[in-house]
PDB file of C-alpha atoms in Angstrom:
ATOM      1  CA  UNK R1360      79.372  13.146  81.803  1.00  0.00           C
ATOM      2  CA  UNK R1361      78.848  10.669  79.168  1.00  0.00           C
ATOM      3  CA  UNK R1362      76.048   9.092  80.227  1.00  0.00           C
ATOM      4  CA  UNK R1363      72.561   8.682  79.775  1.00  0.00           C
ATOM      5  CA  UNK R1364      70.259   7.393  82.602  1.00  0.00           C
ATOM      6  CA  UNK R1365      66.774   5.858  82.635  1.00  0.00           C
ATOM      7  CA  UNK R1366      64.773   5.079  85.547  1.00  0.00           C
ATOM      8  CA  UNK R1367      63.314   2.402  86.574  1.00  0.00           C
ATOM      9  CA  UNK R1368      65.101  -0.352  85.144  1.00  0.00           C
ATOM     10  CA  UNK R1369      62.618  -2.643  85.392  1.00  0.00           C
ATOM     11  CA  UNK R1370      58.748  -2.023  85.486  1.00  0.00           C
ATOM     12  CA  UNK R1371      55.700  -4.338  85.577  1.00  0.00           C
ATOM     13  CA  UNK R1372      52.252  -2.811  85.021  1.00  0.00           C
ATOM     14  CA  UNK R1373      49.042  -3.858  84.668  1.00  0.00           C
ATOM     15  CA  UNK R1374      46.660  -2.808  81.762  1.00  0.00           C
ATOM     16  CA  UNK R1375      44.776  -0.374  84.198  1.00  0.00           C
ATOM     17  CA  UNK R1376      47.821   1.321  85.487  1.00  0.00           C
ATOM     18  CA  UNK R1377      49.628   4.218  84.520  1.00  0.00           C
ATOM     19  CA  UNK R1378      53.441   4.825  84.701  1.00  0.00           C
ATOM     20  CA  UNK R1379      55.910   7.377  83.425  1.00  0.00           C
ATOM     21  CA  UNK R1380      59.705   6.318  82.219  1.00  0.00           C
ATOM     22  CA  UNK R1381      61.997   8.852  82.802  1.00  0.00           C
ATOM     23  CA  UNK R1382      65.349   9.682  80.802  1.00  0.00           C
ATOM     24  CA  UNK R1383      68.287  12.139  81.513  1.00  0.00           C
ATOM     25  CA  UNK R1384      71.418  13.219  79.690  1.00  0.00           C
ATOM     26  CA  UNK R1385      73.954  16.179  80.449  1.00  0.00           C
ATOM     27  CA  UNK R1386      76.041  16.244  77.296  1.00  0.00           C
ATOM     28  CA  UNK R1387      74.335  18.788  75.666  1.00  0.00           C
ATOM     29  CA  UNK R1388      72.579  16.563  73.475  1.00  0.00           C
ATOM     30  CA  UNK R1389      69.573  18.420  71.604  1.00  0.00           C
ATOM     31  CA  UNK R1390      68.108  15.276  69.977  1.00  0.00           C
ATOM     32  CA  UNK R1391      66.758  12.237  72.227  1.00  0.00           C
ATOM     33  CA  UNK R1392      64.974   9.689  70.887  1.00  0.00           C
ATOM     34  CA  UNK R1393      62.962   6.729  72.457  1.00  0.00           C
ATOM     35  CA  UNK R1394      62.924   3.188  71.207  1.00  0.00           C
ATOM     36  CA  UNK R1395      61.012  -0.042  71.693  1.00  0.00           C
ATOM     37  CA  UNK R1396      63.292  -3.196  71.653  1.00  0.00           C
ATOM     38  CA  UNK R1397      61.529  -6.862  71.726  1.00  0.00           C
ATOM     39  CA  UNK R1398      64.448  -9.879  72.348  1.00  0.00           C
ATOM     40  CA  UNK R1399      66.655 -10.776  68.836  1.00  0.00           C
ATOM     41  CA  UNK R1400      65.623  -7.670  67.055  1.00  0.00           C
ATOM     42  CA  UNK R1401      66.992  -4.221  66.610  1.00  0.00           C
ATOM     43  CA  UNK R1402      65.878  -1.032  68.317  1.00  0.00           C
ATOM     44  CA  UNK R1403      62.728   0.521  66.924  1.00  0.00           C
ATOM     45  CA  UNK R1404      62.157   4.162  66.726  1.00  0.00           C
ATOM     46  CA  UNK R1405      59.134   5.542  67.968  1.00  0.00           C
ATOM     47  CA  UNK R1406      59.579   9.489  68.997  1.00  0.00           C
ATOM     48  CA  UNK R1407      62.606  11.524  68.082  1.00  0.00           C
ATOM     49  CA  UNK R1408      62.550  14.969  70.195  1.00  0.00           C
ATOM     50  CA  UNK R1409      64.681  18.022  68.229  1.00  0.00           C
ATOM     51  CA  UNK R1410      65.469  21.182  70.570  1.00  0.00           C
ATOM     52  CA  UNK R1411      62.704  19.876  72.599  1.00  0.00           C
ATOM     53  CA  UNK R1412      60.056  19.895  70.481  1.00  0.00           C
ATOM     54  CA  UNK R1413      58.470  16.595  68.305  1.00  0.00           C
ATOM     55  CA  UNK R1414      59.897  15.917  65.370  1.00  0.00           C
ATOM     56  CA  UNK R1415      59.131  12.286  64.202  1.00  0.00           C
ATOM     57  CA  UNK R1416      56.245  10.097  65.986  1.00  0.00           C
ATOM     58  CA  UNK R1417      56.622   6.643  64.619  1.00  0.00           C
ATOM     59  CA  UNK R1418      52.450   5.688  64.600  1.00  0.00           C
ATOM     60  CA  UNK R1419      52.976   5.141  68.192  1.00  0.00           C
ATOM     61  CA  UNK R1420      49.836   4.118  69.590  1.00  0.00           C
ATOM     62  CA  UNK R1421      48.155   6.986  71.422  1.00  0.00           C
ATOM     63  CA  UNK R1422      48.399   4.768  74.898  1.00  0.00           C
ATOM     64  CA  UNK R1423      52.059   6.087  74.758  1.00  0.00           C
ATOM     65  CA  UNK R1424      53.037  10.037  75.596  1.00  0.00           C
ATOM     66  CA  UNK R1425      56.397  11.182  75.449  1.00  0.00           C
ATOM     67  CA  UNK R1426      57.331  14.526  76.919  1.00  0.00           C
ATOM     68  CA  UNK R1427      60.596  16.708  76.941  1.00  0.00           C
ATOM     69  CA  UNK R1428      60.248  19.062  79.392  1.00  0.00           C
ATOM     70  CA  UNK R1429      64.061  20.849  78.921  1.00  0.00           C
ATOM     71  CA  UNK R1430      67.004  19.489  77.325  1.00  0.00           C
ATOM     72  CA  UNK R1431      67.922  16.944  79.672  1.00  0.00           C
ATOM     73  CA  UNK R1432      65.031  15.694  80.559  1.00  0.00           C
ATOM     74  CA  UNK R1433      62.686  12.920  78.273  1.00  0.00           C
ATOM     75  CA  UNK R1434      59.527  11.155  79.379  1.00  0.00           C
ATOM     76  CA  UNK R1435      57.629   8.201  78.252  1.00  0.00           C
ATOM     77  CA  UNK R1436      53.719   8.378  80.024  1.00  0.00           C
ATOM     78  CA  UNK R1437      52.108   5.018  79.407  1.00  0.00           C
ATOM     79  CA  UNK R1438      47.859   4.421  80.140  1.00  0.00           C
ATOM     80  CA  UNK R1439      46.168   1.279  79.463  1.00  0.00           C
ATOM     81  CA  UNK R1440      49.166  -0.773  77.715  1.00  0.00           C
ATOM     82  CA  UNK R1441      48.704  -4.104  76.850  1.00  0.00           C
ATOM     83  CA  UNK R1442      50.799  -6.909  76.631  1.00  0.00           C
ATOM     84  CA  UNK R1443      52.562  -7.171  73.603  1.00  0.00           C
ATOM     85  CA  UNK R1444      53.978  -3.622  74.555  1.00  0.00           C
ATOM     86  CA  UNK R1445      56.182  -5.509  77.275  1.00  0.00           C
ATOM     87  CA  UNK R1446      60.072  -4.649  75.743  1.00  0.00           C
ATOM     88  CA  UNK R1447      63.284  -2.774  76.744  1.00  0.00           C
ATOM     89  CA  UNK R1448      62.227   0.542  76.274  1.00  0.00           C
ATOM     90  CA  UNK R1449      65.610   2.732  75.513  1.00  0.00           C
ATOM     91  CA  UNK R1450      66.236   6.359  75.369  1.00  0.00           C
ATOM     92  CA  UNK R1451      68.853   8.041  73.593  1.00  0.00           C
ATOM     93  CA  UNK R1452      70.394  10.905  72.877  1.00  0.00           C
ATOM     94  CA  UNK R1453      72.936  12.861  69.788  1.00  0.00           C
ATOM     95  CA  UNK R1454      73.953  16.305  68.932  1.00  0.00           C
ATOM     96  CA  UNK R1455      71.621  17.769  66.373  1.00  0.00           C
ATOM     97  CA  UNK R1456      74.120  20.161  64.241  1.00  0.00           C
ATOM     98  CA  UNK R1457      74.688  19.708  60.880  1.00  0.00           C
ATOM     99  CA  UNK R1458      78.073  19.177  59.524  1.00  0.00           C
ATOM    100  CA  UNK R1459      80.626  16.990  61.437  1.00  0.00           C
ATOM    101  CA  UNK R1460      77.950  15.605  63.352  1.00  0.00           C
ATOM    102  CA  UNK R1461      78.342  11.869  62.934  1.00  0.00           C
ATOM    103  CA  UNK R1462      75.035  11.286  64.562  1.00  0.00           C
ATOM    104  CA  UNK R1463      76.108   8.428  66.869  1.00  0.00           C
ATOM    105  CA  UNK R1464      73.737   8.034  69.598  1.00  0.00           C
ATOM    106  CA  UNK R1465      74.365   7.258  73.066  1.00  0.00           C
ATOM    107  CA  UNK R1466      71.747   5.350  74.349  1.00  0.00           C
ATOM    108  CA  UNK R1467      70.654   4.337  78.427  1.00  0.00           C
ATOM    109  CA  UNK R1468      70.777   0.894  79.732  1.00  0.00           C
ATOM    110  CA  UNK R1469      66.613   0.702  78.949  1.00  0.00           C
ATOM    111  CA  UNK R1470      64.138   0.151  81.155  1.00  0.00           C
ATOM    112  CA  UNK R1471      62.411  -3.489  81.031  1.00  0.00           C
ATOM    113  CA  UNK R1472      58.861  -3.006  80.837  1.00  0.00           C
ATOM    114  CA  UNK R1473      56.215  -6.257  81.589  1.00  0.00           C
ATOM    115  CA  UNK R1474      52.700  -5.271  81.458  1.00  0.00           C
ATOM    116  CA  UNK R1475      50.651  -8.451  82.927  1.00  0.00           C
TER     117      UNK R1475
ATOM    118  CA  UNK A 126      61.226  -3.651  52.846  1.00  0.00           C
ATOM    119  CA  UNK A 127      64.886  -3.874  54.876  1.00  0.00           C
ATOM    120  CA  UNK A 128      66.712  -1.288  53.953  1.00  0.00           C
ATOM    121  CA  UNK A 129      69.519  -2.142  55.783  1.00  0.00           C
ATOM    122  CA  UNK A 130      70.568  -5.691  56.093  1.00  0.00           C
ATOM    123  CA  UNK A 131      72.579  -8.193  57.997  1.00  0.00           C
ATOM    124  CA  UNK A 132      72.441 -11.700  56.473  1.00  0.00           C
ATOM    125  CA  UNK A 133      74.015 -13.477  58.811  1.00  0.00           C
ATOM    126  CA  UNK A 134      72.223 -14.094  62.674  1.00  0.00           C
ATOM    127  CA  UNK A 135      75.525 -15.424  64.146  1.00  0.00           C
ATOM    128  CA  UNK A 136      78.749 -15.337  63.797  1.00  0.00           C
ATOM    129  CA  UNK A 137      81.456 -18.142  65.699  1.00  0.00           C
ATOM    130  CA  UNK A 138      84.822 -17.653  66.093  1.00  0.00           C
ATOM    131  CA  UNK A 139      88.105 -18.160  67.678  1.00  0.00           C
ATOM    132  CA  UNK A 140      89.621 -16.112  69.822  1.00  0.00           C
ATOM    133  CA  UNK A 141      92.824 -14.244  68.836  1.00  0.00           C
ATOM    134  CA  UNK A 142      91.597 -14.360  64.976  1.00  0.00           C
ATOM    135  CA  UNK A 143      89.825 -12.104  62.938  1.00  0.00           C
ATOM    136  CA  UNK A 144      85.667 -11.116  63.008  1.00  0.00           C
ATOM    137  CA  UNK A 145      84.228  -9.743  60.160  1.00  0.00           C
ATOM    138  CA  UNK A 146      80.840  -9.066  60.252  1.00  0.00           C
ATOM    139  CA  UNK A 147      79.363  -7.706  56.723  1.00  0.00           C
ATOM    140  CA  UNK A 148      76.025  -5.571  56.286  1.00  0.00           C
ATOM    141  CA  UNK A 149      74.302  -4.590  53.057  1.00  0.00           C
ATOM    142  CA  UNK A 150      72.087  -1.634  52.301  1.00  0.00           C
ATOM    143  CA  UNK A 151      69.419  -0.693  49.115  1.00  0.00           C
ATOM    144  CA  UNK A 152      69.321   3.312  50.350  1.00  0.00           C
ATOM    145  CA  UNK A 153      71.531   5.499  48.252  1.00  0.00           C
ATOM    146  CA  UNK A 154      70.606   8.429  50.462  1.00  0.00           C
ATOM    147  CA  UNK A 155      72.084   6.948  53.879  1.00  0.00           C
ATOM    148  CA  UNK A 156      75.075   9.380  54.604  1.00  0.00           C
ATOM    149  CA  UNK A 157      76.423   7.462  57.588  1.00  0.00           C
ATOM    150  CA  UNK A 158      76.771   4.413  58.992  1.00  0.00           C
ATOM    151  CA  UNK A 159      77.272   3.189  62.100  1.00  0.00           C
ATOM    152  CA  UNK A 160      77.948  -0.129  64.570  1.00  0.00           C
ATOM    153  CA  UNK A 161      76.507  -0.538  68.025  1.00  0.00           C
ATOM    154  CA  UNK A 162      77.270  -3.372  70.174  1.00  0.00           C
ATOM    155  CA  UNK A 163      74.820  -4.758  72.576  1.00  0.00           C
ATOM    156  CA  UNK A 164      75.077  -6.925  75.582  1.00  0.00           C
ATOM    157  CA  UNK A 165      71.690  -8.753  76.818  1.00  0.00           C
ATOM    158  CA  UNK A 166      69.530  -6.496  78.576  1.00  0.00           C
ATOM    159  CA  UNK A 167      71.872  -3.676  78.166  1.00  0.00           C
ATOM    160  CA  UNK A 168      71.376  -0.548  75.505  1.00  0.00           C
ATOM    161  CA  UNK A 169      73.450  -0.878  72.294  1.00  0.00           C
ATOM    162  CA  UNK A 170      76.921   1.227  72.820  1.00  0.00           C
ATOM    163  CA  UNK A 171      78.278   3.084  69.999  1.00  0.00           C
ATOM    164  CA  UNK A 172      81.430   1.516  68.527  1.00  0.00           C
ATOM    165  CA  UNK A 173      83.002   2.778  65.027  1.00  0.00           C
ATOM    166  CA  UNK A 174      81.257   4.919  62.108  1.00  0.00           C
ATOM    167  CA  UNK A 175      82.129   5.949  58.817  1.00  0.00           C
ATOM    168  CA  UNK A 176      81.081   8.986  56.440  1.00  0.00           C
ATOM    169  CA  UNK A 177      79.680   7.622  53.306  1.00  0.00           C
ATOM    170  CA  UNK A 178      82.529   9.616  51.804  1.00  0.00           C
ATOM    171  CA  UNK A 179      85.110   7.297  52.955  1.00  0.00           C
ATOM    172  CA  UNK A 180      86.095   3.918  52.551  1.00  0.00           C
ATOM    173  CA  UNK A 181      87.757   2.829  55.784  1.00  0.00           C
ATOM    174  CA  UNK A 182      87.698   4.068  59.409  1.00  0.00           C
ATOM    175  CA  UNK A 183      89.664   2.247  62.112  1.00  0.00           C
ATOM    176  CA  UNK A 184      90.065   2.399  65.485  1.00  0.00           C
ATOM    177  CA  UNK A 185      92.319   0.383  67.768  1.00  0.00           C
ATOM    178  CA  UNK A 186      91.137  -3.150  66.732  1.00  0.00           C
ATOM    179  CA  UNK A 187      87.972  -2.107  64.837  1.00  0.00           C
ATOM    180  CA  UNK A 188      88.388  -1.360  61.071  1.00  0.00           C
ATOM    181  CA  UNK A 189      85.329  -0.236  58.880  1.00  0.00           C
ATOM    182  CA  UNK A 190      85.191  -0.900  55.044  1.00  0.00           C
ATOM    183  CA  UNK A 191      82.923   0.962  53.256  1.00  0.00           C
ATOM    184  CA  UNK A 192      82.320   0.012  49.449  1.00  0.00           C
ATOM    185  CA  UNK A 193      79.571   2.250  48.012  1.00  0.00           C
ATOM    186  CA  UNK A 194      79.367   0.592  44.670  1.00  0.00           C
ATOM    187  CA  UNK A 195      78.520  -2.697  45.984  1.00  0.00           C
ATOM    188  CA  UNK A 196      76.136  -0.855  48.716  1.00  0.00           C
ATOM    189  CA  UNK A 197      78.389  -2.856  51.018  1.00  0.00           C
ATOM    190  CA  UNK A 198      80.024  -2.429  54.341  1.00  0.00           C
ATOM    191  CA  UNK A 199      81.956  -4.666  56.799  1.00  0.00           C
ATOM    192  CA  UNK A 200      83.085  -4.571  60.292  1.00  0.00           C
ATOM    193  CA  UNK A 201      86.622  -6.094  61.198  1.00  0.00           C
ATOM    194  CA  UNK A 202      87.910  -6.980  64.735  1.00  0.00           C
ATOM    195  CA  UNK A 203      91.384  -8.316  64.746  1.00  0.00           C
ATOM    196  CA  UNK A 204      92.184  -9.700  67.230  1.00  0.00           C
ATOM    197  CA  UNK A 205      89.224 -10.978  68.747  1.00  0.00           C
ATOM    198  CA  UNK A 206      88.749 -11.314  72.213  1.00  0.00           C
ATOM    199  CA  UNK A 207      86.092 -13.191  74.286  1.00  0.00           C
ATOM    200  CA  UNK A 208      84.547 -10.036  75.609  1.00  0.00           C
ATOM    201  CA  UNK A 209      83.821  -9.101  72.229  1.00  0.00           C
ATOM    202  CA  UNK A 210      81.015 -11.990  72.323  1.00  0.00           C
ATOM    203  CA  UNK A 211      77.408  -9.540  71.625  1.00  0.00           C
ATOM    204  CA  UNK A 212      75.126  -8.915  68.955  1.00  0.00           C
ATOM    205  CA  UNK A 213      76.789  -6.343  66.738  1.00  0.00           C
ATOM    206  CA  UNK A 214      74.021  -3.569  64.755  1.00  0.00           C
ATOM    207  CA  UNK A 215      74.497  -2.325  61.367  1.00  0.00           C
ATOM    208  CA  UNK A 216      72.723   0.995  61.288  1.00  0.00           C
ATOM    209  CA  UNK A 217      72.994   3.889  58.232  1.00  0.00           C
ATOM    210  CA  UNK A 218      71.703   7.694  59.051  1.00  0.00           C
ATOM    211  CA  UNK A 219      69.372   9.562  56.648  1.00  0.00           C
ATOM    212  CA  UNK A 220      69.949  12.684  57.144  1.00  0.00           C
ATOM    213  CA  UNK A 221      66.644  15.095  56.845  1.00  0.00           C
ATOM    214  CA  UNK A 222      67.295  18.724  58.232  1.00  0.00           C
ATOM    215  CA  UNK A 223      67.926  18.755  61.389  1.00  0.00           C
ATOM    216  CA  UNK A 224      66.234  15.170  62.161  1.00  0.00           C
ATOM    217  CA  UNK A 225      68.786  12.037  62.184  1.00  0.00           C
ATOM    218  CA  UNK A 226      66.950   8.553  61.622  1.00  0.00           C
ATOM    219  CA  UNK A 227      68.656   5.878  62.039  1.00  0.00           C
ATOM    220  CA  UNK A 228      67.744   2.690  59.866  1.00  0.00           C
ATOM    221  CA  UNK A 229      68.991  -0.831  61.612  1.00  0.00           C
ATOM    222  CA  UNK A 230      69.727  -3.864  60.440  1.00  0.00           C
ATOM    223  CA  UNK A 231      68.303  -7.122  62.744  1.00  0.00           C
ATOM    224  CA  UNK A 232      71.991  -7.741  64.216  1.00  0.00           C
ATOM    225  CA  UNK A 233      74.759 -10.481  63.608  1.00  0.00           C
ATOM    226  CA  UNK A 234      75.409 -12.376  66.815  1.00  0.00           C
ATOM    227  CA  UNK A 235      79.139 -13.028  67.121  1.00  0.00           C
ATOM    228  CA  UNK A 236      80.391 -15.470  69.641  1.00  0.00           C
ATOM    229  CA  UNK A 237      84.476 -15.296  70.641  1.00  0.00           C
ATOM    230  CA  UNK A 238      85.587 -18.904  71.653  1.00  0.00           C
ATOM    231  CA  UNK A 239      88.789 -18.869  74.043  1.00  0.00           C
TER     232      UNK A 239
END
């Protein structure tokens, strides 16, 4: 399995509500990452998890929570967004090891988020 | 301060010839690089890397040049087909213990023409 899933792929919240975007992999993958991605610009990183614990936090604004309960598993909990955060949001995913890593990381189809 | 850079937003050209999309880079640290592709509203898919060690990587019809004196890199896709028509992402890995960053560059837009 090659793949990485997110779920929903699309989402529209209001500024009240408050959703959770869920990502799964099963290659054994011990980094996963989420990204932001706003139309004609390149991904942008905002959590990287390593061996399920935090390991880079962007300056995310607090109104976004990831969470990595196992290996497979990544979560993005969003509370009172507003809405400039409306973007593909995409999780991805890479071995971790040193050495002949080459770091390429598989990413999800993204989840397209419109807060009103 | 773009670290990673991709002067040109599109790229046009005919089908059956060759692509060559070039990215630039200021960050003598980066120890890979990589190219995604990306379809609208689709995630960027991996595509062809090469170890800063190197100077060329190929794969079927996609050839990477690496020239690390001119902090310089280019992608190559000969032939071109129309389903090659995305936007095409420079990115180079800095490489910090066991985190892996990867630093993008804002994408070249290549259209195939039949």
């Amino acid at each position: 399995d090659t793949e990485v899933t997110q779920t929903p792929k699309h989402l529209v919240m209001g500024m009240t509500n408050k959703k959770s975007l869920k990502c799964e992999q099963h290659m054994g993958h011990r980094a996963m990452y989420w990204y932001k991605q706003k139309a004609k610009k390149p991904p942008e990183l905002m959590f990287v998890y390593s061996y399920e614990k935090l390991s880079i936090n962007e300056s995310v604004p607090s109104r976004f929570s990831p969470e990595c309960p196992n290996s497979s598993l990544l979560n993005l909990h969003l509370h009172a967004l507003q809405p400039e955060d409306s973007a593909l949001y995409l999780c991805a995913s890479s071995q971790v090891a040193a050495g002949t890593s080459y770091g390429e990381q598989f990413f999800g189809p993204g989840t397209r988020l419109t807060v009103l | 301060d773009q670290q990673v850079k991709q002067n040109s937003p599109s790229l046009s050209v005919q089908e059956g010839r060759i692509s060559i999309l070039n990215c630039d880079y200021t960050n003598s640290m980066f120890d890979y690089f990589l190219w995604y592709k990306k379809y609208p509203a689709e995630g960027p898919t991996f595509l062809i890397s090469i170890s800063s060690i190197k100077d060329k990587n190929e794969d079927g019809r996609f050839t990477v040049f690496l020239n690390k004196s001119a902090k310089h890199l280019s992608l190559h896709i000969v032939p071109s087909q129309p389903g090659d028509s995305a936007v095409y992402f420079c990115a180079a890995r800095v490489n910090a213990g066991n985190n892996r960053k990867l630093i993008w560059g804002l994408g070249t837009s290549l259209a195939v023409n039949p």
